[in-house]
CSV table of N, CA and C in Angstrom, one decimal:
chain,number,residue,atom,x,y,z
A,194,MET,N,44.4,115.7,123.0
A,194,MET,CA,43.9,115.2,122.0
A,194,MET,C,43.3,113.8,122.0
A,195,ILE,N,42.4,113.3,121.1
A,195,ILE,CA,41.8,112.3,121.1
A,195,ILE,C,41.9,112.0,119.7
A,196,VAL,N,42.5,110.5,119.4
A,196,VAL,CA,42.5,110.1,118.1
A,196,VAL,C,41.7,108.8,117.9
A,197,THR,N,40.7,108.8,116.7
A,197,THR,CA,39.9,108.1,116.6
A,197,THR,C,40.0,107.0,115.2
A,198,ASN,N,40.2,106.1,115.0
A,198,ASN,CA,40.0,105.3,113.4
A,198,ASN,C,38.5,105.4,113.3
A,199,MET,N,38.2,106.2,112.5
A,199,MET,CA,36.7,106.1,111.8
A,199,MET,C,36.3,105.2,110.9
A,200,THR,N,37.3,104.6,110.6
A,200,THR,CA,36.7,103.8,109.2
A,200,THR,C,36.9,102.4,110.4
A,201,ARG,N,37.8,102.1,111.3
A,201,ARG,CA,37.3,100.8,111.9
A,201,ARG,C,36.5,100.8,113.2
A,202,GLN,N,36.2,102.3,113.7
A,202,GLN,CA,35.7,102.5,115.0
A,202,GLN,C,36.1,102.3,116.1
A,203,THR,N,37.2,102.1,115.8
A,203,THR,CA,38.5,102.3,117.3
A,203,THR,C,39.0,103.4,117.5
A,204,ARG,N,39.2,103.4,119.0
A,204,ARG,CA,40.0,104.4,119.7
A,204,ARG,C,41.4,103.9,119.5
A,205,VAL,N,42.3,105.0,118.9
A,205,VAL,CA,44.0,105.1,118.4
A,205,VAL,C,44.4,105.3,119.8
A,206,ALA,N,44.1,106.4,120.6
A,206,ALA,CA,45.0,106.9,121.9
A,206,ALA,C,43.6,108.4,122.3
A,207,ASN,N,43.6,108.3,123.6
A,207,ASN,CA,43.2,108.8,124.7
A,207,ASN,C,43.6,110.4,124.9
A,208,LYS,N,45.2,110.4,124.9
A,208,LYS,CA,45.9,111.5,125.1
A,208,LYS,C,46.8,111.9,124.5
A,209,VAL,N,46.7,112.8,123.3
A,209,VAL,CA,47.7,112.8,122.4
A,209,VAL,C,48.5,114.4,122.5
A,210,PHE,N,49.7,114.3,122.7
A,210,PHE,CA,50.7,115.4,122.9
A,210,PHE,C,50.9,116.2,121.7
A,211,VAL,N,50.9,117.3,121.6
A,211,VAL,CA,51.1,118.2,120.3
A,211,VAL,C,52.6,118.9,120.3
A,212,ALA,N,53.3,118.7,119.1
A,212,ALA,CA,54.4,119.2,119.2
A,212,ALA,C,54.1,120.7,118.5
A,213,LYS,N,54.0,121.8,119.1
A,213,LYS,CA,53.4,123.0,119.0
A,213,LYS,C,54.6,124.2,118.5
A,214,SER,N,55.7,123.8,118.9
A,214,SER,CA,56.8,124.9,118.5
A,214,SER,C,57.9,124.3,117.7
A,215,PHE,N,58.9,125.0,117.3
A,215,PHE,CA,60.1,124.5,116.6
A,215,PHE,C,60.9,123.8,117.6
A,216,LEU,N,60.9,123.8,118.9
A,216,LEU,CA,62.0,123.1,119.8
A,216,LEU,C,60.7,121.8,120.0
A,217,ASP,N,59.6,121.7,120.5
A,217,ASP,CA,58.9,120.6,120.5
A,217,ASP,C,58.8,119.6,119.4
A,218,ARG,N,59.2,120.1,118.1
A,218,ARG,CA,59.2,119.2,116.9
A,218,ARG,C,60.8,118.6,117.2
A,219,LEU,N,61.8,119.5,117.4
A,219,LEU,CA,63.1,119.1,117.6
A,219,LEU,C,63.3,118.2,118.4
A,220,LYS,N,63.0,118.4,119.6
A,220,LYS,CA,63.0,117.2,120.6
A,220,LYS,C,62.2,116.0,120.4
A,221,GLY,N,61.1,116.1,120.1
A,221,GLY,CA,60.0,115.0,120.1
A,221,GLY,C,60.4,114.3,121.5
A,222,LEU,N,60.4,112.9,121.1
A,222,LEU,CA,60.1,112.0,122.5
A,222,LEU,C,61.6,111.6,123.2
A,223,ILE,N,62.6,112.1,122.5
A,223,ILE,CA,64.0,112.0,123.1
A,223,ILE,C,63.9,112.4,124.4
A,224,GLY,N,64.4,111.7,125.2
A,224,GLY,CA,64.7,111.9,126.8
A,224,GLY,C,63.8,111.8,127.4
A,225,THR,N,62.4,111.3,127.0
A,225,THR,CA,61.3,111.0,127.5
A,225,THR,C,61.0,109.7,128.0
A,226,PRO,N,60.2,109.7,129.3
A,226,PRO,CA,59.6,108.2,129.4
A,226,PRO,C,58.8,107.5,128.1
A,227,PRO,N,58.9,105.9,128.1
A,227,PRO,CA,58.0,105.5,127.0
A,227,PRO,C,56.6,106.1,127.1
A,228,LEU,N,55.8,106.2,126.2
A,228,LEU,CA,54.5,106.3,125.9
A,228,LEU,C,53.7,105.4,126.9
A,229,GLN,N,52.7,105.9,127.4
A,229,GLN,CA,51.8,104.3,128.0
A,229,GLN,C,50.7,104.3,126.8
A,230,ALA,N,50.3,103.4,127.5
A,230,ALA,CA,49.0,102.8,126.4
A,230,ALA,C,47.8,104.1,126.7
A,231,GLY,N,47.3,104.5,125.3
A,231,GLY,CA,46.5,105.2,125.0
A,231,GLY,C,47.0,106.7,125.0
A,232,GLU,N,48.3,107.2,125.2
A,232,GLU,CA,48.8,108.1,125.0
A,232,GLU,C,49.7,108.4,123.4
A,233,GLY,N,50.0,109.3,122.8
A,233,GLY,CA,50.8,109.5,121.5
A,233,GLY,C,51.0,110.9,121.4
A,234,PHE,N,51.9,111.3,120.4
A,234,PHE,CA,52.5,112.4,120.0
A,234,PHE,C,52.4,112.6,118.4
A,235,LEU,N,51.7,114.1,118.3
A,235,LEU,CA,51.2,114.3,116.9
A,235,LEU,C,52.4,115.6,116.5
A,236,LEU,N,52.9,115.0,115.4
A,236,LEU,CA,53.9,116.2,114.8
A,236,LEU,C,53.1,116.7,113.5
A,237,PRO,N,52.6,117.9,113.6
A,237,PRO,CA,52.1,118.6,112.7
A,237,PRO,C,53.0,118.9,111.5
A,238,GLY,N,52.6,118.9,110.4
A,238,GLY,CA,53.8,119.4,109.2
A,238,GLY,C,55.0,118.5,108.9
A,239,CYS,N,54.9,117.1,109.3
A,239,CYS,CA,56.0,116.6,109.2
A,239,CYS,C,56.0,115.3,108.1
A,240,MET,N,57.0,115.1,107.5
A,240,MET,CA,57.4,114.2,106.4
A,240,MET,C,58.0,112.9,106.8
A,241,GLY,N,58.7,112.7,107.9
A,241,GLY,CA,59.5,111.9,108.4
A,241,GLY,C,60.2,112.1,109.7
A,242,ILE,N,60.3,111.1,110.4
A,242,ILE,CA,61.0,111.0,111.7
A,242,ILE,C,62.0,109.7,112.0
A,243,HIS,N,62.9,110.3,112.7
A,243,HIS,CA,63.8,109.2,113.4
A,243,HIS,C,63.5,109.1,114.8
A,244,THR,N,64.4,107.9,115.3
A,244,THR,CA,64.2,108.0,116.8
A,244,THR,C,65.8,107.7,117.2
A,245,PHE,N,66.7,108.5,116.7
A,245,PHE,CA,67.8,108.7,116.9
A,245,PHE,C,67.6,109.4,118.7
A,246,GLY,N,68.5,108.7,119.7
A,246,GLY,CA,68.4,109.5,121.2
A,246,GLY,C,67.2,108.9,121.9
A,247,MET,N,66.8,107.9,121.4
A,247,MET,CA,65.5,107.6,122.4
A,247,MET,C,65.6,106.0,122.5
A,248,ASN,N,65.3,105.5,123.7
A,248,ASN,CA,65.7,104.3,124.3
A,248,ASN,C,64.6,103.3,124.3
A,249,TYR,N,63.7,103.4,123.5
A,249,TYR,CA,62.6,102.5,123.3
A,249,TYR,C,61.8,102.6,122.0
A,250,PRO,N,61.2,101.6,121.6
A,250,PRO,CA,60.3,101.7,119.9
A,250,PRO,C,59.0,102.4,120.2
A,251,ILE,N,58.6,102.7,119.0
A,251,ILE,CA,57.3,103.2,118.9
A,251,ILE,C,56.6,102.5,117.5
A,252,ASP,N,55.4,103.2,117.4
A,252,ASP,CA,54.5,102.9,116.1
A,252,ASP,C,54.5,103.9,115.8
A,253,VAL,N,54.4,104.2,114.5
A,253,VAL,CA,54.3,105.5,113.9
A,253,VAL,C,53.1,105.4,112.5
A,254,ILE,N,52.4,106.6,112.5
A,254,ILE,CA,51.2,106.5,111.6
A,254,ILE,C,51.8,107.6,110.5
A,255,TYR,N,51.6,107.9,109.4
A,255,TYR,CA,52.0,109.0,108.7
A,255,TYR,C,50.4,109.4,108.1
A,256,LEU,N,50.0,110.7,108.1
A,256,LEU,CA,48.7,111.4,107.7
A,256,LEU,C,48.7,112.1,106.5
A,257,ASN,N,48.0,112.1,105.5
A,257,ASN,CA,48.0,113.2,104.7
A,257,ASN,C,47.1,114.3,105.0
A,258,LYS,N,46.9,115.2,104.3
A,258,LYS,CA,46.1,116.3,104.6
A,258,LYS,C,44.8,116.3,104.8
A,259,SER,N,44.2,115.2,104.7
A,259,SER,CA,43.0,114.6,104.9
A,259,SER,C,42.8,113.8,106.3
A,260,SER,N,43.9,113.8,106.8
A,260,SER,CA,43.9,112.8,108.1
A,260,SER,C,43.8,111.2,107.4
A,261,GLU,N,44.1,111.0,106.4
A,261,GLU,CA,43.9,109.5,106.0
A,261,GLU,C,45.2,108.8,106.2
A,262,VAL,N,45.5,107.8,106.8
A,262,VAL,CA,46.5,107.2,107.0
A,262,VAL,C,47.4,106.7,105.5
A,263,ILE,N,48.3,107.1,105.2
A,263,ILE,CA,49.4,106.9,104.2
A,263,ILE,C,50.3,105.9,104.1
A,264,ALA,N,50.9,105.6,105.6
A,264,ALA,CA,51.7,104.9,105.9
A,264,ALA,C,52.0,104.3,107.2
A,265,LEU,N,52.4,103.2,107.6
A,265,LEU,CA,52.3,102.6,109.0
A,265,LEU,C,53.8,102.2,109.3
A,266,LEU,N,54.4,102.4,110.2
A,266,LEU,CA,55.5,101.7,110.9
A,266,LEU,C,55.2,101.0,112.2
A,267,GLU,N,55.2,99.6,112.3
A,267,GLU,CA,55.2,99.1,113.8
A,267,GLU,C,56.4,98.9,114.0
A,268,ASN,N,56.9,99.1,115.4
A,268,ASN,CA,57.9,98.7,116.3
A,268,ASN,C,59.3,99.4,115.7
A,269,LEU,N,59.1,100.5,115.6
A,269,LEU,CA,60.3,101.1,115.0
A,269,LEU,C,61.1,101.6,116.0
A,270,LYS,N,62.6,100.7,116.1
A,270,LYS,CA,63.6,100.4,117.0
A,270,LYS,C,64.0,101.9,117.4
A,271,PRO,N,64.7,101.9,118.6
A,271,PRO,CA,65.3,103.2,118.9
A,271,PRO,C,66.7,103.5,118.0
A,272,ASN,N,67.1,104.6,117.7
A,272,ASN,CA,68.0,105.0,116.8
A,272,ASN,C,68.0,104.4,115.4
A,273,SER,N,66.9,104.5,114.7
A,273,SER,CA,66.6,104.4,113.6
A,273,SER,C,66.0,105.3,112.7
A,274,LEU,N,66.0,105.3,111.5
A,274,LEU,CA,65.3,106.0,110.6
A,274,LEU,C,64.2,105.7,109.8
A,275,GLY,N,63.0,106.7,110.2
A,275,GLY,CA,61.7,106.2,109.7
A,275,GLY,C,61.6,106.3,108.4
A,276,LEU,N,60.4,106.4,107.7
A,276,LEU,CA,60.0,106.2,106.1
A,276,LEU,C,60.1,108.0,106.0
A,277,VAL,N,60.4,108.5,104.8
A,277,VAL,CA,60.2,109.9,104.5
A,277,VAL,C,59.0,110.0,103.5
A,278,LYS,N,57.9,110.5,103.9
A,278,LYS,CA,56.5,110.5,102.9
A,278,LYS,C,56.6,111.6,102.4
A,279,PHE,N,56.7,112.2,101.2
A,279,PHE,CA,56.6,113.7,100.8
A,279,PHE,C,55.1,113.9,100.8
A,280,THR,N,54.1,113.0,100.9
A,280,THR,CA,52.6,113.7,100.8
A,280,THR,C,52.1,113.8,102.2
A,281,SER,N,52.8,113.3,103.1
A,281,SER,CA,52.8,113.3,104.6
A,281,SER,C,52.5,114.9,105.1
A,282,CYS,N,51.5,115.2,105.8
A,282,CYS,CA,51.1,116.4,106.4
A,282,CYS,C,51.3,116.5,108.2
A,283,ALA,N,51.5,115.2,108.6
A,283,ALA,CA,51.6,114.9,110.1
A,283,ALA,C,52.1,113.5,110.3
A,284,VAL,N,52.8,113.2,111.1
A,284,VAL,CA,53.0,111.8,111.8
A,284,VAL,C,52.8,111.7,113.5
A,285,LEU,N,51.9,110.5,113.5
A,285,LEU,CA,52.0,110.3,115.0
A,285,LEU,C,52.7,109.1,115.3
A,286,GLU,N,52.9,109.4,116.9
A,286,GLU,CA,53.7,108.4,117.3
A,286,GLU,C,53.1,107.7,118.8
A,287,PHE,N,53.3,106.6,118.9
A,287,PHE,CA,52.2,105.6,119.7
A,287,PHE,C,53.4,104.8,120.4
A,288,PRO,N,52.9,104.3,121.5
A,288,PRO,CA,53.4,102.9,122.1
A,288,PRO,C,53.3,101.8,121.0
A,289,VAL,N,54.3,101.0,120.9
A,289,VAL,CA,54.3,99.7,120.3
A,289,VAL,C,53.1,99.0,120.6
A,290,GLY,N,52.4,98.7,119.6
A,290,GLY,CA,51.2,97.5,119.6
A,290,GLY,C,49.9,98.4,119.4
A,291,THR,N,50.0,99.9,119.7
A,291,THR,CA,48.7,100.5,119.1
A,291,THR,C,48.0,100.2,117.9
A,292,ILE,N,48.8,100.3,117.0
A,292,ILE,CA,48.7,100.2,115.3
A,292,ILE,C,47.9,99.1,115.5
A,293,ARG,N,48.4,97.4,115.8
A,293,ARG,CA,47.6,96.5,116.0
A,293,ARG,C,46.4,96.5,116.8
A,294,ARG,N,46.5,97.0,118.1
A,294,ARG,CA,45.1,97.0,118.8
A,294,ARG,C,44.3,97.9,118.2
A,295,SER,N,44.3,99.0,117.7
A,295,SER,CA,43.4,99.7,116.8
A,295,SER,C,42.9,99.1,115.4
A,296,LYS,N,43.7,98.2,115.1
A,296,LYS,CA,43.4,97.4,113.7
A,296,LYS,C,43.6,98.6,112.6
A,297,THR,N,44.2,99.8,112.8
A,297,THR,CA,44.7,100.7,111.9
A,297,THR,C,45.6,100.5,110.7
A,298,GLN,N,45.1,100.5,109.3
A,298,GLN,CA,45.7,99.9,108.3
A,298,GLN,C,45.8,101.5,107.2
A,299,ALA,N,46.6,101.2,106.3
A,299,ALA,CA,46.6,102.4,105.3
A,299,ALA,C,45.4,102.5,104.6
A,300,GLY,N,45.1,103.8,104.2
A,300,GLY,CA,43.8,104.0,103.5
A,300,GLY,C,42.5,104.8,104.7
A,301,ASP,N,42.8,104.2,106.0
A,301,ASP,CA,42.1,104.7,107.2
A,301,ASP,C,41.8,105.8,107.5
A,302,GLN,N,40.8,106.3,107.7
A,302,GLN,CA,40.3,107.8,108.4
A,302,GLN,C,40.5,107.8,109.6
A,303,LEU,N,41.3,108.9,110.3
A,303,LEU,CA,41.7,109.2,111.2
A,303,LEU,C,41.1,110.4,111.7
A,304,ALA,N,40.2,110.4,112.9
A,304,ALA,CA,39.7,111.8,113.5
A,304,ALA,C,40.7,112.3,114.5
A,305,ILE,N,41.0,113.3,114.5
A,305,ILE,CA,41.6,113.9,115.7
A,305,ILE,C,41.1,115.3,116.3
A,306,ASN,N,40.4,114.7,117.7
A,306,ASN,CA,39.3,115.8,118.1
A,306,ASN,C,40.1,116.3,119.4
A,307,GLY,N,39.5,117.5,120.1
A,307,GLY,CA,39.8,118.2,121.4
A,307,GLY,C,41.2,118.4,121.4
A,308,ALA,N,41.2,119.1,122.8
A,308,ALA,CA,42.4,120.0,123.2
A,308,ALA,C,42.1,119.7,124.6
A,309,ASP,N,43.5,120.0,125.1
A,309,ASP,CA,43.3,119.7,126.9
A,309,ASP,C,42.3,120.8,127.6
A,310,GLU,N,42.8,122.1,126.7
A,310,GLU,CA,41.9,123.0,127.6
A,310,GLU,C,40.1,123.2,127.1
A,311,LEU,N,40.0,122.1,126.3
A,311,LEU,CA,38.4,121.7,125.6
A,311,LEU,C,37.6,121.0,126.8
A,312,ILE,N,36.5,121.1,127.1
A,312,ILE,CA,35.8,119.9,127.9
A,312,ILE,C,35.0,119.3,126.6
A,313,GLU,N,34.5,119.9,125.8
A,313,GLU,CA,33.9,118.8,124.3
A,313,GLU,C,34.8,118.8,123.6
A,314,PRO,N,34.5,117.7,122.7
A,314,PRO,CA,35.5,117.7,121.7
A,314,PRO,C,35.2,118.5,120.6
A,315,ALA,N,35.9,118.6,119.8
A,315,ALA,CA,36.3,120.0,118.6
A,315,ALA,C,35.6,119.3,117.3
A,316,VAL,N,35.1,120.3,116.7
A,316,VAL,CA,34.8,119.5,115.2
A,316,VAL,C,36.0,118.8,114.5
A,317,VAL,N,35.6,117.6,114.0
A,317,VAL,CA,36.6,116.9,113.4
A,317,VAL,C,37.3,117.7,112.2
A,318,LYS,N,38.5,118.2,112.2
A,318,LYS,CA,39.1,119.0,111.0
A,318,LYS,C,40.4,118.6,110.2
A,319,PRO,N,40.5,118.5,109.3
A,319,PRO,CA,41.8,117.7,108.4
A,319,PRO,C,42.9,118.6,109.0
A,320,ILE,N,44.0,118.0,109.0
A,320,ILE,CA,45.2,118.2,109.5
A,320,ILE,C,45.7,119.1,108.3
A,321,PRO,N,46.4,120.4,109.0
A,321,PRO,CA,46.8,121.7,108.2
A,321,PRO,C,48.2,121.1,107.5
A,322,CYS,N,48.6,121.5,106.3
A,322,CYS,CA,49.9,121.0,105.9
A,322,CYS,C,50.7,121.9,105.7
A,323,PHE,N,51.6,121.9,106.4
A,323,PHE,CA,52.7,123.1,106.5
A,323,PHE,C,54.0,122.2,106.3
A,324,ARG,N,55.1,123.2,106.1
A,324,ARG,CA,56.2,122.8,106.2
A,324,ARG,C,57.1,123.9,107.3
A,325,LEU,N,58.2,123.4,107.9
A,325,LEU,CA,58.7,124.5,108.4
A,325,LEU,C,60.0,124.8,108.1
């Protein structure tokens, strides 16, 4: 999946992995090598995250059901607790520096397009807001 900041007209990430199952959500990035520039991890239906068990910091973006940025955390250190945002419907995790590089700010509109199995980008759709 590709994430674009529509407000700033910047690319946030070119390759975003999605937590598609309960186990994907449970494991998250724990035990994985650090995300590379242009990569990200999407947790749909998520209101908060932690980095317990991780060995690298991350940038974090919280989205509402309209894919609008409602909160950001830059350089969240390993073994930390992130924010809990009750209005969040998804959380994106990126390598440190992604928020600054993409100039993303609270209130910006993000577009999440495409999928690994698609050649052409999909229509931009809001994030479904669900809870596990």
